[in-house]
Amino acid sequence: MQHNWWRWLLGIGLILVVFIPSLAWMQHRVTHYKSNYKTPLNPTIMVPGSSASQNRFDALISELRKETKVGHSVLKVKVATNGQVSYTGTIRRGDNQPFIVIAFENNQDGYTNINKQAQWLNIAFRDLVKTYHFNHFSALGHSNGGLILSLFLEKYFSETKHVNIDRLMTIATPYNMESDSTTTRTAILKELIAGRQQLPKKLTVYSVAGTENYSSDGTVPANSVNQGKYVFQNQVAHYTQITVTGDNTTHSDLPQNKQIVLLIRQYLLQEELPAKERANNRAGIVRRSITGEAGLP
């Protein structure tokens, strides 16, 4: 009887020796799979600038639908000042690259309002992830919409676990507000620089500026757009500044500018453009990749 007891104990010990490492290995594999798995649904989230509604990107979306020959679904989201989220439109079944436009009841300019809008963006984003179950996306922000997205990524994005942002494109985003200075920093630029270490490390960022007269798009100084390098460089995987010149480069025209539409197709939607279109687009833009250059300490 005593010998049987020892046999049972030895058997249990051997089982544990085999089972525990196997369980740990399985848990590691499951964690690895979850962290690397990407859902087929990969929306592009668009955030308009101040005073713009959820219809701000209608012309851009029509152009993208025409150029890509893909009928991207459009879901429009509006966040009220009390945090209530309302939806217009639907994501069509089988459409893995829908456009989601997020706008705000209080869409006014100003440092305080832009920070509130980043909070409201977080409310909408969490609701979207809960409803549609995607775990990666790209984003597009025009003007102050780029500031809202940048603040959201620094301050709130980490609250939503197991979701990654692949690419961010900001168009005419005034990182230093209306200032044309390259030495004086506004409150919002200081805040973005202070929080830049919270940015997703695998993110690819494209900052697009339009120049009507090589110094401004008529509203936002080119120097203000370019101050974004102090926020993103050496913090994200890739950061590229792009300057668009030529026709339709005024501030309000930029989202539907033909060259920018091509940039969105190539970089955000990851479309393989024909060589002729790529060549034509290169003629009107200046591209500067500054990832890894010396920035702020």
Coordinates of C-alpha atoms in Angstrom, one line a residue:
M1 CA 0.0 0.0 0.0
Q2 CA 2.8 2.3 0.9
H3 CA 4.6 1.5 -2.5
N4 CA 1.4 2.4 -4.4
W5 CA 1.2 5.7 -2.6
W6 CA 4.7 6.6 -3.9
R7 CA 3.9 5.4 -7.4
W8 CA 0.8 7.7 -7.4
L9 CA 2.9 10.6 -6.2
L10 CA 5.6 9.9 -8.8
G11 CA 3.0 9.7 -11.5
I12 CA 1.4 13.0 -10.6
G13 CA 4.9 14.6 -10.4
L14 CA 5.7 13.4 -13.9
I15 CA 2.4 14.7 -15.3
L16 CA 3.0 18.1 -13.8
V17 CA 6.6 18.2 -15.2
V18 CA 5.2 17.6 -18.7
F19 CA 1.9 19.6 -18.3
I20 CA 3.1 22.9 -16.8
P21 CA 5.7 23.7 -19.6
S22 CA 3.2 22.6 -22.2
L23 CA 0.5 24.9 -20.8
A24 CA 3.0 27.8 -20.6
W25 CA 4.0 27.2 -24.2
M26 CA 0.4 27.1 -25.4
Q27 CA -0.4 30.3 -23.5
H28 CA 2.7 31.9 -25.2
R29 CA 1.5 30.8 -28.6
V30 CA -2.0 32.1 -28.0
T31 CA -0.7 35.5 -26.8
H32 CA 1.6 35.6 -29.8
Y33 CA -1.2 34.8 -32.2
K34 CA -3.5 37.4 -30.7
S35 CA -0.9 40.1 -30.8
N36 CA 0.0 39.4 -34.5
Y37 CA -3.5 38.6 -35.8
K38 CA -5.1 41.4 -37.9
T39 CA -8.8 41.5 -38.5
P40 CA -9.9 41.7 -42.1
L41 CA -11.8 44.9 -41.2
N42 CA -9.3 47.8 -41.5
P43 CA -11.2 51.1 -41.5
T44 CA -9.8 54.5 -42.3
I45 CA -10.9 57.0 -39.6
M46 CA -11.2 60.6 -40.8
V47 CA -11.4 63.6 -38.5
P48 CA -12.2 67.0 -39.9
G49 CA -10.9 70.4 -38.8
S50 CA -12.5 73.1 -36.7
S51 CA -16.0 74.3 -37.8
A52 CA -16.3 71.3 -40.2
S53 CA -19.1 68.8 -40.0
Q54 CA -19.2 65.0 -40.7
N55 CA -19.8 65.9 -44.3
R56 CA -16.4 67.6 -44.7
F57 CA -14.9 64.7 -46.6
D58 CA -17.7 64.0 -49.0
A59 CA -15.9 65.4 -52.0
L60 CA -12.7 63.4 -51.1
I61 CA -14.7 60.2 -50.6
S62 CA -16.4 60.6 -53.9
E63 CA -13.0 61.1 -55.6
L64 CA -11.6 58.1 -53.8
R65 CA -14.5 55.9 -54.8
K66 CA -14.1 57.0 -58.4
E67 CA -10.3 56.6 -58.6
T68 CA -10.1 53.3 -56.7
K69 CA -13.2 51.7 -58.4
V70 CA -14.1 50.5 -54.9
G71 CA -17.4 51.5 -53.3
H72 CA -16.0 52.1 -49.8
S73 CA -18.8 52.2 -47.2
V74 CA -19.1 55.5 -45.2
L75 CA -20.1 55.6 -41.6
K76 CA -20.5 59.0 -40.1
V77 CA -20.2 59.5 -36.4
K78 CA -21.1 62.6 -34.4
V79 CA -20.2 63.1 -30.7
A80 CA -22.4 65.4 -28.6
T81 CA -21.0 67.6 -25.9
N82 CA -22.4 65.1 -23.3
G83 CA -20.5 62.2 -24.9
Q84 CA -23.6 60.7 -26.7
V85 CA -22.6 59.1 -30.0
S86 CA -24.9 59.0 -33.0
Y87 CA -24.3 57.2 -36.3
T88 CA -25.3 57.9 -39.9
G89 CA -24.8 55.3 -42.6
T90 CA -23.5 51.7 -42.3
I91 CA -20.5 49.6 -43.0
R92 CA -21.5 47.2 -45.8
R93 CA -21.0 43.5 -45.2
G94 CA -17.8 42.4 -46.9
D95 CA -16.3 45.9 -47.1
N96 CA -13.0 45.6 -45.2
Q97 CA -11.8 49.2 -46.0
P98 CA -14.7 51.5 -45.0
F99 CA -14.3 55.2 -44.2
I100 CA -15.4 56.3 -40.8
V101 CA -15.8 60.1 -40.3
I102 CA -15.9 61.3 -36.7
A103 CA -17.1 64.9 -36.1
F104 CA -18.2 66.8 -33.0
E105 CA -21.2 68.9 -31.9
N106 CA -18.8 71.4 -30.5
N107 CA -16.4 71.7 -33.5
Q108 CA -15.0 75.1 -32.6
D109 CA -11.3 76.1 -32.7
G110 CA -9.1 76.8 -29.7
Y111 CA -6.8 75.0 -27.4
T112 CA -9.4 74.0 -24.8
N113 CA -11.9 72.8 -27.4
I114 CA -9.3 70.7 -29.3
N115 CA -8.4 68.9 -26.1
K116 CA -12.1 68.2 -25.5
Q117 CA -12.5 66.9 -29.0
A118 CA -9.7 64.5 -28.4
Q119 CA -11.6 63.2 -25.4
W120 CA -14.8 62.9 -27.5
L121 CA -12.8 61.1 -30.3
N122 CA -11.8 58.5 -27.7
I123 CA -15.5 58.0 -26.7
A124 CA -16.4 57.4 -30.3
F125 CA -13.4 55.2 -31.0
R126 CA -14.1 52.9 -28.0
D127 CA -17.7 52.5 -29.1
L128 CA -16.6 51.7 -32.7
V129 CA -14.2 49.0 -31.6
K130 CA -16.8 47.5 -29.3
T131 CA -19.4 47.5 -32.1
Y132 CA -17.3 46.4 -35.1
H133 CA -14.5 44.4 -33.5
F134 CA -11.6 45.6 -35.6
N135 CA -8.1 45.6 -34.1
H136 CA -6.2 47.8 -36.5
F137 CA -6.9 51.0 -38.6
S138 CA -5.4 54.0 -40.3
A139 CA -6.4 57.6 -39.7
L140 CA -6.6 60.9 -41.7
G141 CA -6.9 64.3 -40.1
H142 CA -7.3 67.6 -41.9
S143 CA -6.2 70.9 -40.2
N144 CA -7.1 70.7 -36.5
G145 CA -8.3 67.2 -37.1
G146 CA -4.6 66.2 -37.1
L147 CA -4.1 67.8 -33.8
I148 CA -7.2 66.0 -32.4
L149 CA -5.8 62.7 -33.6
S150 CA -2.3 63.4 -32.3
L151 CA -3.6 64.3 -28.8
F152 CA -5.9 61.2 -28.9
L153 CA -2.9 58.9 -29.7
E154 CA -0.8 60.4 -26.9
K155 CA -3.4 60.6 -24.1
Y156 CA -6.2 58.1 -24.7
F157 CA -5.3 55.5 -27.4
S158 CA -3.6 53.1 -24.9
E159 CA -6.9 52.8 -23.0
T160 CA -8.2 50.5 -25.8
K161 CA -6.2 47.3 -25.6
H162 CA -5.2 45.0 -28.4
V163 CA -5.8 47.6 -31.1
N164 CA -3.1 49.1 -33.3
I165 CA -2.9 52.1 -35.6
D166 CA -1.0 51.3 -38.8
R167 CA -0.7 54.7 -40.5
L168 CA -1.6 58.4 -39.8
M169 CA -1.8 61.1 -42.4
T170 CA -2.3 64.7 -41.4
I171 CA -3.1 67.3 -44.0
A172 CA -2.3 71.0 -43.3
T173 CA -2.2 70.4 -39.5
P174 CA -1.0 73.5 -37.6
Y175 CA 1.1 71.9 -34.9
N176 CA 2.2 75.3 -33.8
M177 CA -1.2 76.8 -34.5
E178 CA -1.2 80.1 -36.4
S179 CA 2.5 80.8 -35.5
D180 CA 5.0 81.1 -38.3
S181 CA 7.9 81.0 -35.8
T182 CA 10.4 78.2 -35.8
T183 CA 11.6 79.0 -32.2
T184 CA 8.5 80.1 -30.2
R185 CA 6.2 77.2 -29.3
T186 CA 2.4 77.5 -28.6
A187 CA 0.7 75.7 -25.7
I188 CA -0.6 72.8 -27.9
L189 CA 2.8 72.2 -29.5
K190 CA 4.4 72.1 -26.0
E191 CA 1.8 69.6 -24.9
L192 CA 2.3 67.4 -27.9
I193 CA 6.1 67.4 -27.4
A194 CA 5.7 66.7 -23.7
G195 CA 3.5 63.6 -24.4
R196 CA 5.3 62.3 -27.5
Q197 CA 6.8 59.3 -25.8
Q198 CA 3.2 57.9 -25.5
L199 CA 2.8 57.7 -29.3
P200 CA 2.5 54.1 -30.7
K201 CA 6.1 53.1 -31.6
K202 CA 5.1 51.1 -34.7
L203 CA 3.2 54.0 -36.3
T204 CA 4.0 55.4 -39.7
V205 CA 3.2 59.1 -40.1
Y206 CA 2.8 61.3 -43.2
S207 CA 2.5 65.0 -42.6
V208 CA 1.3 66.8 -45.7
A209 CA 1.6 70.6 -46.2
G210 CA 0.2 72.6 -49.1
T211 CA 1.9 75.8 -50.2
E212 CA 0.0 78.4 -52.2
N213 CA 3.0 80.7 -52.0
Y214 CA 5.8 78.4 -50.6
S215 CA 5.2 79.7 -47.1
S216 CA 1.5 79.1 -46.4
D217 CA -1.6 77.4 -47.8
G218 CA -3.4 80.7 -47.3
T219 CA -4.4 79.8 -43.7
V220 CA -1.8 77.6 -42.0
P221 CA 1.9 78.6 -42.2
A222 CA 4.2 75.9 -43.6
N223 CA 6.5 76.3 -40.7
S224 CA 3.6 75.4 -38.3
V225 CA 2.9 72.2 -40.2
N226 CA 6.6 71.3 -40.2
Q227 CA 6.8 71.7 -36.4
G228 CA 5.2 68.3 -36.3
K229 CA 8.7 66.8 -36.7
Y230 CA 9.4 67.7 -33.1
V231 CA 6.4 65.6 -32.1
F232 CA 6.9 62.5 -34.2
Q233 CA 10.5 62.0 -35.2
N234 CA 12.4 59.4 -33.2
Q235 CA 9.1 58.5 -31.5
V236 CA 7.3 56.5 -34.3
A237 CA 8.6 54.0 -36.8
H238 CA 8.6 56.3 -39.8
Y239 CA 7.8 60.0 -40.2
T240 CA 7.7 61.7 -43.6
Q241 CA 7.0 65.3 -44.5
I242 CA 5.4 65.9 -47.8
T243 CA 4.8 69.3 -49.5
V244 CA 2.2 69.7 -52.3
T245 CA 2.4 72.6 -54.7
G246 CA 0.5 73.7 -57.7
D247 CA -3.3 74.0 -58.2
N248 CA -5.8 73.6 -55.4
T249 CA -3.3 73.9 -52.6
T250 CA -5.3 76.4 -50.5
H251 CA -6.2 75.2 -47.1
S252 CA -9.8 74.2 -47.7
D253 CA -9.0 72.6 -51.1
L254 CA -6.3 70.3 -49.9
P255 CA -8.3 67.2 -48.8
Q256 CA -9.7 66.8 -52.4
N257 CA -6.5 67.9 -54.1
K258 CA -5.6 65.4 -56.9
Q259 CA -2.1 64.9 -55.6
I260 CA -3.3 64.3 -52.1
V261 CA -5.9 61.9 -53.3
L262 CA -3.1 59.9 -54.9
L263 CA -1.1 60.0 -51.6
I264 CA -4.1 58.7 -49.7
R265 CA -4.6 55.9 -52.2
Q266 CA -0.9 54.9 -52.1
Y267 CA 0.0 55.3 -48.4
L268 CA -3.3 55.0 -46.4
L269 CA -5.2 52.6 -48.6
Q270 CA -2.0 50.8 -49.7
E271 CA -3.1 50.7 -53.3
E272 CA -0.6 49.7 -55.9
L273 CA -0.6 52.8 -58.2
P274 CA 0.2 52.5 -61.9
A275 CA 3.7 53.8 -62.7
K276 CA 2.3 56.7 -64.7
E277 CA 0.2 58.0 -61.8
R278 CA 3.2 57.7 -59.4
A279 CA 5.4 59.6 -61.8
N280 CA 2.8 62.4 -62.4
N281 CA 2.4 62.8 -58.6
R282 CA 6.1 63.0 -57.9
A283 CA 6.3 66.1 -60.2
G284 CA 4.1 68.2 -57.9
I285 CA 5.3 67.2 -54.4
V286 CA 8.4 67.4 -52.3
R287 CA 8.9 64.4 -50.0
R288 CA 11.3 64.4 -47.1
S289 CA 11.7 61.4 -44.8
I290 CA 13.2 62.5 -41.5
T291 CA 12.9 59.4 -39.4
G292 CA 16.0 59.1 -37.3
E293 CA 17.3 62.6 -37.7
A294 CA 18.4 64.4 -34.6
G295 CA 15.4 66.0 -32.9
L296 CA 14.6 67.1 -29.4
P297 CA 16.6 65.5 -26.6

